[in-house]
PDB file of C-alpha atoms in Angstrom:
ATOM      1  CA  UNK A   1      12.876 -21.068 -20.505  1.00  0.00           C
ATOM      2  CA  UNK A   2      16.058 -19.175 -20.470  1.00  0.00           C
ATOM      3  CA  UNK A   3      19.087 -21.579 -19.251  1.00  0.00           C
ATOM      4  CA  UNK A   4      19.499 -21.082 -15.568  1.00  0.00           C
ATOM      5  CA  UNK A   5      20.711 -23.562 -12.777  1.00  0.00           C
ATOM      6  CA  UNK A   6      18.683 -26.080 -11.356  1.00  0.00           C
ATOM      7  CA  UNK A   7      18.418 -23.737  -8.712  1.00  0.00           C
ATOM      8  CA  UNK A   8      17.558 -20.688  -9.715  1.00  0.00           C
ATOM      9  CA  UNK A   9      15.267 -22.401 -12.168  1.00  0.00           C
ATOM     10  CA  UNK A  10      13.394 -23.982  -8.822  1.00  0.00           C
ATOM     11  CA  UNK A  11      13.683 -20.233  -6.984  1.00  0.00           C
ATOM     12  CA  UNK A  12      11.961 -18.894 -10.566  1.00  0.00           C
ATOM     13  CA  UNK A  13       9.050 -21.456 -10.236  1.00  0.00           C
ATOM     14  CA  UNK A  14       8.213 -20.780  -6.260  1.00  0.00           C
ATOM     15  CA  UNK A  15       8.206 -17.273  -6.977  1.00  0.00           C
ATOM     16  CA  UNK A  16       5.989 -17.872  -9.954  1.00  0.00           C
ATOM     17  CA  UNK A  17       3.984 -19.998  -7.827  1.00  0.00           C
ATOM     18  CA  UNK A  18       3.468 -17.188  -5.526  1.00  0.00           C
ATOM     19  CA  UNK A  19       2.236 -14.967  -7.924  1.00  0.00           C
ATOM     20  CA  UNK A  20      -0.121 -16.775  -9.452  1.00  0.00           C
ATOM     21  CA  UNK A  21      -1.898 -16.640  -6.214  1.00  0.00           C
ATOM     22  CA  UNK A  22      -1.507 -12.955  -5.686  1.00  0.00           C
ATOM     23  CA  UNK A  23       0.268  -9.663  -6.502  1.00  0.00           C
ATOM     24  CA  UNK A  24       3.194  -9.252  -4.886  1.00  0.00           C
ATOM     25  CA  UNK A  25       5.982  -6.612  -4.521  1.00  0.00           C
ATOM     26  CA  UNK A  26       9.817  -8.134  -5.214  1.00  0.00           C
ATOM     27  CA  UNK A  27      11.035  -7.517  -1.195  1.00  0.00           C
ATOM     28  CA  UNK A  28       7.560  -9.813  -0.446  1.00  0.00           C
ATOM     29  CA  UNK A  29       8.882 -12.750  -2.773  1.00  0.00           C
ATOM     30  CA  UNK A  30      12.828 -11.893  -1.616  1.00  0.00           C
ATOM     31  CA  UNK A  31      11.794 -12.565   1.756  1.00  0.00           C
ATOM     32  CA  UNK A  32      10.096 -16.003   1.286  1.00  0.00           C
ATOM     33  CA  UNK A  33      12.811 -17.352  -1.134  1.00  0.00           C
ATOM     34  CA  UNK A  34      15.022 -16.385   1.395  1.00  0.00           C
ATOM     35  CA  UNK A  35      13.150 -18.258   3.982  1.00  0.00           C
ATOM     36  CA  UNK A  36      13.158 -21.180   1.526  1.00  0.00           C
ATOM     37  CA  UNK A  37      16.656 -20.814   2.078  1.00  0.00           C
ATOM     38  CA  UNK A  38      17.984 -20.007  -2.135  1.00  0.00           C
ATOM     39  CA  UNK A  39      20.983 -17.794  -1.679  1.00  0.00           C
ATOM     40  CA  UNK A  40      21.327 -14.396  -2.458  1.00  0.00           C
ATOM     41  CA  UNK A  41      22.338 -14.513  -6.230  1.00  0.00           C
ATOM     42  CA  UNK A  42      19.767 -17.298  -6.873  1.00  0.00           C
ATOM     43  CA  UNK A  43      17.145 -15.361  -5.884  1.00  0.00           C
ATOM     44  CA  UNK A  44      18.698 -12.089  -7.813  1.00  0.00           C
ATOM     45  CA  UNK A  45      18.737 -14.129 -11.004  1.00  0.00           C
ATOM     46  CA  UNK A  46      15.177 -15.585 -10.308  1.00  0.00           C
ATOM     47  CA  UNK A  47      13.835 -12.082  -9.435  1.00  0.00           C
ATOM     48  CA  UNK A  48      15.079 -10.385 -12.197  1.00  0.00           C
ATOM     49  CA  UNK A  49      14.526 -12.980 -15.035  1.00  0.00           C
ATOM     50  CA  UNK A  50      11.197 -12.308 -13.702  1.00  0.00           C
ATOM     51  CA  UNK A  51      10.878  -8.860 -13.905  1.00  0.00           C
ATOM     52  CA  UNK A  52      11.993  -8.780 -17.268  1.00  0.00           C
ATOM     53  CA  UNK A  53       9.420 -11.198 -18.388  1.00  0.00           C
ATOM     54  CA  UNK A  54       6.706  -8.785 -16.739  1.00  0.00           C
ATOM     55  CA  UNK A  55       5.590 -11.509 -14.344  1.00  0.00           C
ATOM     56  CA  UNK A  56       6.641  -9.197 -11.220  1.00  0.00           C
ATOM     57  CA  UNK A  57       6.233  -5.489 -11.073  1.00  0.00           C
ATOM     58  CA  UNK A  58       6.728  -3.090  -7.944  1.00  0.00           C
ATOM     59  CA  UNK A  59       4.494  -0.643 -10.065  1.00  0.00           C
ATOM     60  CA  UNK A  60       1.592  -2.533 -10.706  1.00  0.00           C
ATOM     61  CA  UNK A  61       1.496  -4.159  -7.551  1.00  0.00           C
ATOM     62  CA  UNK A  62       1.589  -1.040  -5.964  1.00  0.00           C
ATOM     63  CA  UNK A  63      -1.579   0.063  -7.714  1.00  0.00           C
ATOM     64  CA  UNK A  64      -3.347  -3.235  -7.178  1.00  0.00           C
ATOM     65  CA  UNK A  65      -2.943  -2.783  -3.180  1.00  0.00           C
ATOM     66  CA  UNK A  66      -4.110   0.528  -3.047  1.00  0.00           C
ATOM     67  CA  UNK A  67      -7.086   0.505  -5.302  1.00  0.00           C
ATOM     68  CA  UNK A  68      -7.544  -3.515  -2.989  1.00  0.00           C
ATOM     69  CA  UNK A  69      -7.023  -1.669   0.330  1.00  0.00           C
ATOM     70  CA  UNK A  70      -9.158   1.479  -0.151  1.00  0.00           C
ATOM     71  CA  UNK A  71     -11.983  -0.440  -1.439  1.00  0.00           C
ATOM     72  CA  UNK A  72     -12.889  -1.333   2.040  1.00  0.00           C
ATOM     73  CA  UNK A  73     -11.111   1.318   4.560  1.00  0.00           C
ATOM     74  CA  UNK A  74     -10.605   4.365   3.616  1.00  0.00           C
ATOM     75  CA  UNK A  75      -7.193   5.735   3.685  1.00  0.00           C
ATOM     76  CA  UNK A  76      -5.168   8.653   2.913  1.00  0.00           C
ATOM     77  CA  UNK A  77      -2.222   9.229   0.986  1.00  0.00           C
ATOM     78  CA  UNK A  78       0.681   9.412   3.924  1.00  0.00           C
ATOM     79  CA  UNK A  79      -0.953   6.468   5.167  1.00  0.00           C
ATOM     80  CA  UNK A  80      -0.745   4.821   1.914  1.00  0.00           C
ATOM     81  CA  UNK A  81       3.125   5.269   1.477  1.00  0.00           C
ATOM     82  CA  UNK A  82       3.888   4.575   4.658  1.00  0.00           C
ATOM     83  CA  UNK A  83       2.107   0.966   4.324  1.00  0.00           C
ATOM     84  CA  UNK A  84       3.778   0.497   0.873  1.00  0.00           C
ATOM     85  CA  UNK A  85       7.237   1.127   2.059  1.00  0.00           C
ATOM     86  CA  UNK A  86       6.593  -0.757   4.766  1.00  0.00           C
ATOM     87  CA  UNK A  87       6.013  -3.983   2.157  1.00  0.00           C
ATOM     88  CA  UNK A  88       9.474  -3.113   0.770  1.00  0.00           C
ATOM     89  CA  UNK A  89       7.928  -1.160  -2.502  1.00  0.00           C
ATOM     90  CA  UNK A  90      10.274   2.025  -2.818  1.00  0.00           C
ATOM     91  CA  UNK A  91       9.870   5.088  -1.548  1.00  0.00           C
ATOM     92  CA  UNK A  92       9.517   6.778  -5.344  1.00  0.00           C
ATOM     93  CA  UNK A  93       7.490   4.059  -6.458  1.00  0.00           C
ATOM     94  CA  UNK A  94       4.853   4.065  -3.861  1.00  0.00           C
ATOM     95  CA  UNK A  95       4.391   8.024  -4.240  1.00  0.00           C
ATOM     96  CA  UNK A  96       4.108   7.677  -7.991  1.00  0.00           C
ATOM     97  CA  UNK A  97       1.151   5.446  -7.348  1.00  0.00           C
ATOM     98  CA  UNK A  98      -0.361   6.755  -4.655  1.00  0.00           C
ATOM     99  CA  UNK A  99       0.044  10.279  -6.720  1.00  0.00           C
ATOM    100  CA  UNK A 100      -1.936   8.117  -9.772  1.00  0.00           C
ATOM    101  CA  UNK A 101      -4.713   6.832  -7.815  1.00  0.00           C
ATOM    102  CA  UNK A 102      -5.278   9.925  -6.314  1.00  0.00           C
ATOM    103  CA  UNK A 103      -5.694  11.769  -9.551  1.00  0.00           C
ATOM    104  CA  UNK A 104      -8.897   9.424  -9.897  1.00  0.00           C
ATOM    105  CA  UNK A 105     -10.238   9.944  -6.704  1.00  0.00           C
ATOM    106  CA  UNK A 106     -10.349  13.490  -3.965  1.00  0.00           C
ATOM    107  CA  UNK A 107      -9.071  12.260  -1.027  1.00  0.00           C
ATOM    108  CA  UNK A 108     -11.095  14.878   0.844  1.00  0.00           C
ATOM    109  CA  UNK A 109     -13.631  12.207  -0.073  1.00  0.00           C
ATOM    110  CA  UNK A 110     -12.362   9.976   1.356  1.00  0.00           C
ATOM    111  CA  UNK A 111     -11.759  11.977   4.384  1.00  0.00           C
ATOM    112  CA  UNK A 112     -15.041  13.248   4.763  1.00  0.00           C
ATOM    113  CA  UNK A 113     -16.415   9.218   4.472  1.00  0.00           C
ATOM    114  CA  UNK A 114     -14.663   8.097   6.713  1.00  0.00           C
ATOM    115  CA  UNK A 115     -15.459  10.952   8.881  1.00  0.00           C
ATOM    116  CA  UNK A 116     -18.977  10.356   8.473  1.00  0.00           C
ATOM    117  CA  UNK A 117     -18.498   6.525   9.693  1.00  0.00           C
ATOM    118  CA  UNK A 118     -16.396   7.915  12.714  1.00  0.00           C
ATOM    119  CA  UNK A 119     -19.514   9.980  13.382  1.00  0.00           C
ATOM    120  CA  UNK A 120     -21.925   7.594  14.072  1.00  0.00           C
ATOM    121  CA  UNK A 121     -19.398   6.199  16.719  1.00  0.00           C
ATOM    122  CA  UNK A 122     -19.829   8.997  19.005  1.00  0.00           C
ATOM    123  CA  UNK A 123     -16.003  10.150  18.903  1.00  0.00           C
ATOM    124  CA  UNK A 124     -15.230  12.962  20.636  1.00  0.00           C
ATOM    125  CA  UNK A 125     -13.037  15.822  18.358  1.00  0.00           C
ATOM    126  CA  UNK A 126      -9.866  14.846  19.600  1.00  0.00           C
ATOM    127  CA  UNK A 127     -10.277  10.892  18.679  1.00  0.00           C
ATOM    128  CA  UNK A 128     -12.001  12.093  14.825  1.00  0.00           C
ATOM    129  CA  UNK A 129      -9.027  14.063  14.396  1.00  0.00           C
ATOM    130  CA  UNK A 130      -6.501  11.189  15.498  1.00  0.00           C
ATOM    131  CA  UNK A 131      -8.735   8.841  13.979  1.00  0.00           C
ATOM    132  CA  UNK A 132      -8.122  10.323  10.595  1.00  0.00           C
ATOM    133  CA  UNK A 133      -5.007  11.291  11.096  1.00  0.00           C
ATOM    134  CA  UNK A 134      -3.916   7.427  11.625  1.00  0.00           C
ATOM    135  CA  UNK A 135      -5.698   6.709   8.355  1.00  0.00           C
ATOM    136  CA  UNK A 136      -3.150   9.176   6.813  1.00  0.00           C
ATOM    137  CA  UNK A 137      -4.957  12.115   6.307  1.00  0.00           C
ATOM    138  CA  UNK A 138      -2.828  15.324   6.122  1.00  0.00           C
ATOM    139  CA  UNK A 139      -4.079  17.600   8.636  1.00  0.00           C
ATOM    140  CA  UNK A 140      -4.875  20.627   6.221  1.00  0.00           C
ATOM    141  CA  UNK A 141      -7.850  18.021   4.993  1.00  0.00           C
ATOM    142  CA  UNK A 142      -8.721  16.775   7.957  1.00  0.00           C
ATOM    143  CA  UNK A 143      -8.986  20.329   9.384  1.00  0.00           C
ATOM    144  CA  UNK A 144     -11.114  21.109   6.208  1.00  0.00           C
ATOM    145  CA  UNK A 145     -13.548  18.355   6.669  1.00  0.00           C
ATOM    146  CA  UNK A 146     -13.907  18.738  10.413  1.00  0.00           C
ATOM    147  CA  UNK A 147     -14.546  22.553   9.080  1.00  0.00           C
ATOM    148  CA  UNK A 148     -17.536  21.519   6.474  1.00  0.00           C
ATOM    149  CA  UNK A 149     -19.080  19.708   8.411  1.00  0.00           C
ATOM    150  CA  UNK A 150     -19.450  21.449  11.494  1.00  0.00           C
ATOM    151  CA  UNK A 151     -17.504  20.038  14.175  1.00  0.00           C
ATOM    152  CA  UNK A 152     -15.152  22.038  15.708  1.00  0.00           C
ATOM    153  CA  UNK A 153     -12.865  21.919  18.588  1.00  0.00           C
ATOM    154  CA  UNK A 154     -14.947  24.273  21.120  1.00  0.00           C
ATOM    155  CA  UNK A 155     -17.958  21.189  21.063  1.00  0.00           C
ATOM    156  CA  UNK A 156     -14.841  19.062  22.372  1.00  0.00           C
ATOM    157  CA  UNK A 157     -15.825  17.316  25.304  1.00  0.00           C
ATOM    158  CA  UNK A 158     -13.668  14.042  27.145  1.00  0.00           C
TER     159      UNK A 158
END
């Protein structure tokens, strides 16, 4: 390892152990190191080092996070970007990761799958619409899915 002050070496070790358990974004590791009471400059040096060695990579984290979260619960692009940003990933990286994910996955099909699951729960159309919107699907995709599944507002009842 390069020559660092002892506190920077310790911060690198703490962050590396955390990364060994699972992929993480820079903001998440920064919060953990702040909790361990490392100073701002020490944290910056440690995380910059880990990024330079490719141990820490927000783009890789975002792609991994999207794959793992969409594998068990369909999510639309709006929700995925919002959730990644909430975790500390930059908007630019979140947008790029979501765009890359949907190059291989059809967002319409995900929304359709989510709708079919919701239909088994006997929800009215307003609740279906809200659930799909909360899952991050655009109104345009939701409208198309509802129309293609012959779910219309005229049969809406509370």
